[in-house]
XYZ file of N, CA, C and O in Angstrom:
292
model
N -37.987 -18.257 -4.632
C -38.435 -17.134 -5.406
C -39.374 -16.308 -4.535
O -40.438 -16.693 -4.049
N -38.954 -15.419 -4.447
C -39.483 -14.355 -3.548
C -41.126 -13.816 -4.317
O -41.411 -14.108 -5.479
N -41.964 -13.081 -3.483
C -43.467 -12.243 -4.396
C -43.411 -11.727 -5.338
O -44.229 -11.830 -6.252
N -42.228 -10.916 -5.322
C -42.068 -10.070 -6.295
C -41.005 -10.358 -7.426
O -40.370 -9.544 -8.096
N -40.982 -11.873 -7.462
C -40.077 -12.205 -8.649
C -41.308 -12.881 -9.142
O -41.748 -12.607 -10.258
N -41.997 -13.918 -8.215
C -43.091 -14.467 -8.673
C -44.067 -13.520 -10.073
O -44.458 -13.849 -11.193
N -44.131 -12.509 -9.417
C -44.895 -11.778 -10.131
C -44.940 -10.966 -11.599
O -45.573 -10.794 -12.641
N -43.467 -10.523 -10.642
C -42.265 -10.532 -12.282
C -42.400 -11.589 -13.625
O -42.596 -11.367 -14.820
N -42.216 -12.743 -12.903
C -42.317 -13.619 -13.843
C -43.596 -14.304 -14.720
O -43.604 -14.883 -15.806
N -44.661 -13.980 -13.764
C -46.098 -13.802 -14.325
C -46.550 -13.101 -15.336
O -47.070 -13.623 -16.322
N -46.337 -11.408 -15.125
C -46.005 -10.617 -15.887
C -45.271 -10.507 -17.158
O -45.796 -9.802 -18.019
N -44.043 -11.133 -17.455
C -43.589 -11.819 -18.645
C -44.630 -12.659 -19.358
O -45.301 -12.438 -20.366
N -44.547 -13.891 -18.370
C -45.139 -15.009 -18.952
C -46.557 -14.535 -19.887
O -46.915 -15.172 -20.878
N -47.193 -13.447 -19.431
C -48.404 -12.748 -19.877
C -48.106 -12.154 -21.090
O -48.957 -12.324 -21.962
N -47.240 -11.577 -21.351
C -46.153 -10.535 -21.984
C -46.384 -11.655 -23.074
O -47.293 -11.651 -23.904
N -45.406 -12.609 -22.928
C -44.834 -13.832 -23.850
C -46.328 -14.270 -24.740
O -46.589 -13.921 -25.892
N -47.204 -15.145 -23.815
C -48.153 -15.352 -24.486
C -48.851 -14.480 -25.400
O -49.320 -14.827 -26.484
N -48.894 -13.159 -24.821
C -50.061 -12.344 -25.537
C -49.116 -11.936 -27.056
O -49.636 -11.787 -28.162
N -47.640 -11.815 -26.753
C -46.956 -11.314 -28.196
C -46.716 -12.380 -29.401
O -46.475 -12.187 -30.593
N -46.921 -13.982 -28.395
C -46.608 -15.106 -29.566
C -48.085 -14.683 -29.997
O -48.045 -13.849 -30.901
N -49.193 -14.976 -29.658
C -50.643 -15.153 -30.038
C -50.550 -14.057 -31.363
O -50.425 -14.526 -32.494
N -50.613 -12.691 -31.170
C -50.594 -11.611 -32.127
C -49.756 -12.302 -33.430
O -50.218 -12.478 -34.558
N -48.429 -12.636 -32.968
C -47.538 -12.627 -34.237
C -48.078 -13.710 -34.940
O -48.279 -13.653 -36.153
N -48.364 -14.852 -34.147
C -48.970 -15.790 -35.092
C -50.365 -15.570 -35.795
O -50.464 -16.362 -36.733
N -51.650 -14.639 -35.641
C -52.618 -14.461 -35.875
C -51.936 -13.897 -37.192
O -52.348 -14.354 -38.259
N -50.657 -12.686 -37.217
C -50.810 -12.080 -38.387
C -50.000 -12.658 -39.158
O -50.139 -12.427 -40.360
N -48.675 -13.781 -38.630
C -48.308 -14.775 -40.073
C -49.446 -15.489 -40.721
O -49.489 -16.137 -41.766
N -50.090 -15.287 -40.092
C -51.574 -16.742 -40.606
C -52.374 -15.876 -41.559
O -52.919 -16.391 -42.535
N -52.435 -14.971 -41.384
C -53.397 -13.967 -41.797
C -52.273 -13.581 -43.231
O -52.952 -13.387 -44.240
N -50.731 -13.440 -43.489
C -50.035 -13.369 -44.252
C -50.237 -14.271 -45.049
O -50.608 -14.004 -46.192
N -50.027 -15.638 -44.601
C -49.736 -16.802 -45.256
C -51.856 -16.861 -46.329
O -52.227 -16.884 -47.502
N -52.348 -16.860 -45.345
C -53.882 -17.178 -46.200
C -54.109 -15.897 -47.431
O -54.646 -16.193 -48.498
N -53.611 -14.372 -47.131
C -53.751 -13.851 -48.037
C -52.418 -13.931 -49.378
O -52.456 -13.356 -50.466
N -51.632 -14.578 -48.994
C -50.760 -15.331 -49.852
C -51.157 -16.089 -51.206
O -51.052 -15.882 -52.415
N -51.751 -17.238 -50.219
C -52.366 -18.559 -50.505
C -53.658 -17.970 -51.290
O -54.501 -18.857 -51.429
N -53.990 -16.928 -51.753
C -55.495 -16.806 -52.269
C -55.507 -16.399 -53.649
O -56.401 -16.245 -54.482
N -53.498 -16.192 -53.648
C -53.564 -15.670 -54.723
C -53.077 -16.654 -56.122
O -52.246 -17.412 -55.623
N -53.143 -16.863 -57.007
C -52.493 -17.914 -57.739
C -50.672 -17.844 -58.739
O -49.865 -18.756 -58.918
N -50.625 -16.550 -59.129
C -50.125 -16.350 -59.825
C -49.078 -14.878 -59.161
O -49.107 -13.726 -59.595
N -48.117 -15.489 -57.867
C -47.809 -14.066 -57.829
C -48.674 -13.417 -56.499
O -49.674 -14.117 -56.340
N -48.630 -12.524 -55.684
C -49.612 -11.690 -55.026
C -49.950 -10.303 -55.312
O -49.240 -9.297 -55.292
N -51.392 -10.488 -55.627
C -52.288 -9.349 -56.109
C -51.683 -8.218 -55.290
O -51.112 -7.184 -55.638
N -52.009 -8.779 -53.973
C -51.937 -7.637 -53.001
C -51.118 -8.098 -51.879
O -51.457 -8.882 -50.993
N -49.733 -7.368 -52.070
C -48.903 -7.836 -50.908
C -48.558 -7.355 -49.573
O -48.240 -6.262 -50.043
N -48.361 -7.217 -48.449
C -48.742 -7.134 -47.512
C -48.158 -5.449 -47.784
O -47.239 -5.278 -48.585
N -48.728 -4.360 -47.110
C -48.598 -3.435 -46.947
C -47.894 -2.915 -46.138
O -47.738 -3.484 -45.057
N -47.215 -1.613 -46.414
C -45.752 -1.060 -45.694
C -46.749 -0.704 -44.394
O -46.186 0.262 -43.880
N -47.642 -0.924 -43.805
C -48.131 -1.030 -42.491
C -48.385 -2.602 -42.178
O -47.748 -3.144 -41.275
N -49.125 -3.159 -42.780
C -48.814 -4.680 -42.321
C -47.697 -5.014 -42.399
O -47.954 -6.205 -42.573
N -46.355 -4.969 -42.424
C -44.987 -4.936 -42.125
C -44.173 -4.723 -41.405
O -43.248 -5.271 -40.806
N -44.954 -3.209 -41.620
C -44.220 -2.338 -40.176
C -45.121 -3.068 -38.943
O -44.373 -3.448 -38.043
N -46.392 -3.324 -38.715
C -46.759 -3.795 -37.661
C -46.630 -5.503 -37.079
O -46.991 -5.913 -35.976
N -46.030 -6.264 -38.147
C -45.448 -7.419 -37.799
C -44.320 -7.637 -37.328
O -43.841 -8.602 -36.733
N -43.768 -6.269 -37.763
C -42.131 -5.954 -37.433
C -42.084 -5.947 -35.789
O -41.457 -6.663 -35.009
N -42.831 -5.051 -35.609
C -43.088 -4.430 -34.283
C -43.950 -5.436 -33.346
O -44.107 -4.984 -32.212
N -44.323 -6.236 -33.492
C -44.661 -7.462 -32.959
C -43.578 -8.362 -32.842
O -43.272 -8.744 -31.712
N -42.817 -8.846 -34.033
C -41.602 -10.076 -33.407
C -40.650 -8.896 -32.602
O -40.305 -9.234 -31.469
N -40.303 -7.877 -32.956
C -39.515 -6.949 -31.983
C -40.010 -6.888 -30.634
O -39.130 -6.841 -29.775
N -41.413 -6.877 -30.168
C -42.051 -7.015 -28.919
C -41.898 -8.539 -28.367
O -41.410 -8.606 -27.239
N -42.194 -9.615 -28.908
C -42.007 -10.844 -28.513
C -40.136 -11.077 -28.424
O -39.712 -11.999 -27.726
N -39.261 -10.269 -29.097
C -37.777 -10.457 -28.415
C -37.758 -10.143 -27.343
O -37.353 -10.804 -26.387
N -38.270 -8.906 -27.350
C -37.861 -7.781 -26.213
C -38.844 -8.653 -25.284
O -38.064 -8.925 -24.372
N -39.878 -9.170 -24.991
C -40.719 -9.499 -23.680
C -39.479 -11.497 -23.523
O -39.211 -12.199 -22.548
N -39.294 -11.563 -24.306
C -38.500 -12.993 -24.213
C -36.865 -12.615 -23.926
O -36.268 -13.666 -23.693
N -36.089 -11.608 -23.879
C -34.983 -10.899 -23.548
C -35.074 -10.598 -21.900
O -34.201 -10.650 -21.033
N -36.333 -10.301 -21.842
C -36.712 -10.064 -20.121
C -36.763 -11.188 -19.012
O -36.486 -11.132 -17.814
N -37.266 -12.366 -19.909
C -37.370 -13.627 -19.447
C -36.265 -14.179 -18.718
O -35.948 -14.521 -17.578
N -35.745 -14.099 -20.091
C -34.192 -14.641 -20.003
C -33.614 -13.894 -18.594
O -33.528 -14.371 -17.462
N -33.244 -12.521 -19.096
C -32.933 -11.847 -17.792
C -33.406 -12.399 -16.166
O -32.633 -12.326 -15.212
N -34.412 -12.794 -16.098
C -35.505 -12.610 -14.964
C -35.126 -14.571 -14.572
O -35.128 -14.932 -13.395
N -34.919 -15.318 -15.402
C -34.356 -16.347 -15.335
C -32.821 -16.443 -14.456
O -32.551 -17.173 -13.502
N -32.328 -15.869 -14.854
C -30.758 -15.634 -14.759
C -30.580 -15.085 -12.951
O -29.797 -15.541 -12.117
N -31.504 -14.091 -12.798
C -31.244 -13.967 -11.073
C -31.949 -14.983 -10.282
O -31.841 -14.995 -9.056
C-alpha cells in the first residue's frame, strides 16, 4: 500500500468513525426521548430530527461505499 492509499484509507477510517458516533448519539437520543414517554409519544421526532438522521445514515453509506471501493484496489 502505497502513501497515498495509506492515507486514503485513514481518511475514510476518520469518515467512518466520526458518521457511526453521530448516528448513534442521535438513535440514543431517539430511543430516550421515546422511552420518556408512557402512553404513545408526546413529542415525536421532528421533520428536522429526521431529515437530519436521514442524512447521517446516508453519510455513513456513502463514507462506508468509499471503503469498500478503496478496499477493492
Amino acid at each position: 500500500m502505497d502513501k497515498t492509499q495509506k492515507a486514503e484509507l485513514e481518511r475514510i477510517q476518520k469518515e467512518l468513525v466520526d458518521a457511526h458516533n453521530k448516528a448513534a448519539w442521535q438513535m440514543a437520543a431517539t430511543i430516550i426521548k421515546a422511552s420518556l414517554v408512557k402512553n404513545g409519544m408526546d413529542q415525536p421526532p421532528t421533520a428536522a430530527e429526521l431529515a437530519d438522521l436521514n442524512a447521517t445514515i446516508t453519510n455513513l453509506r456513502s463514507v462506508a461505499e468509499d471503503a469498500l471501493e478503496l478496499l477493492k484496489r
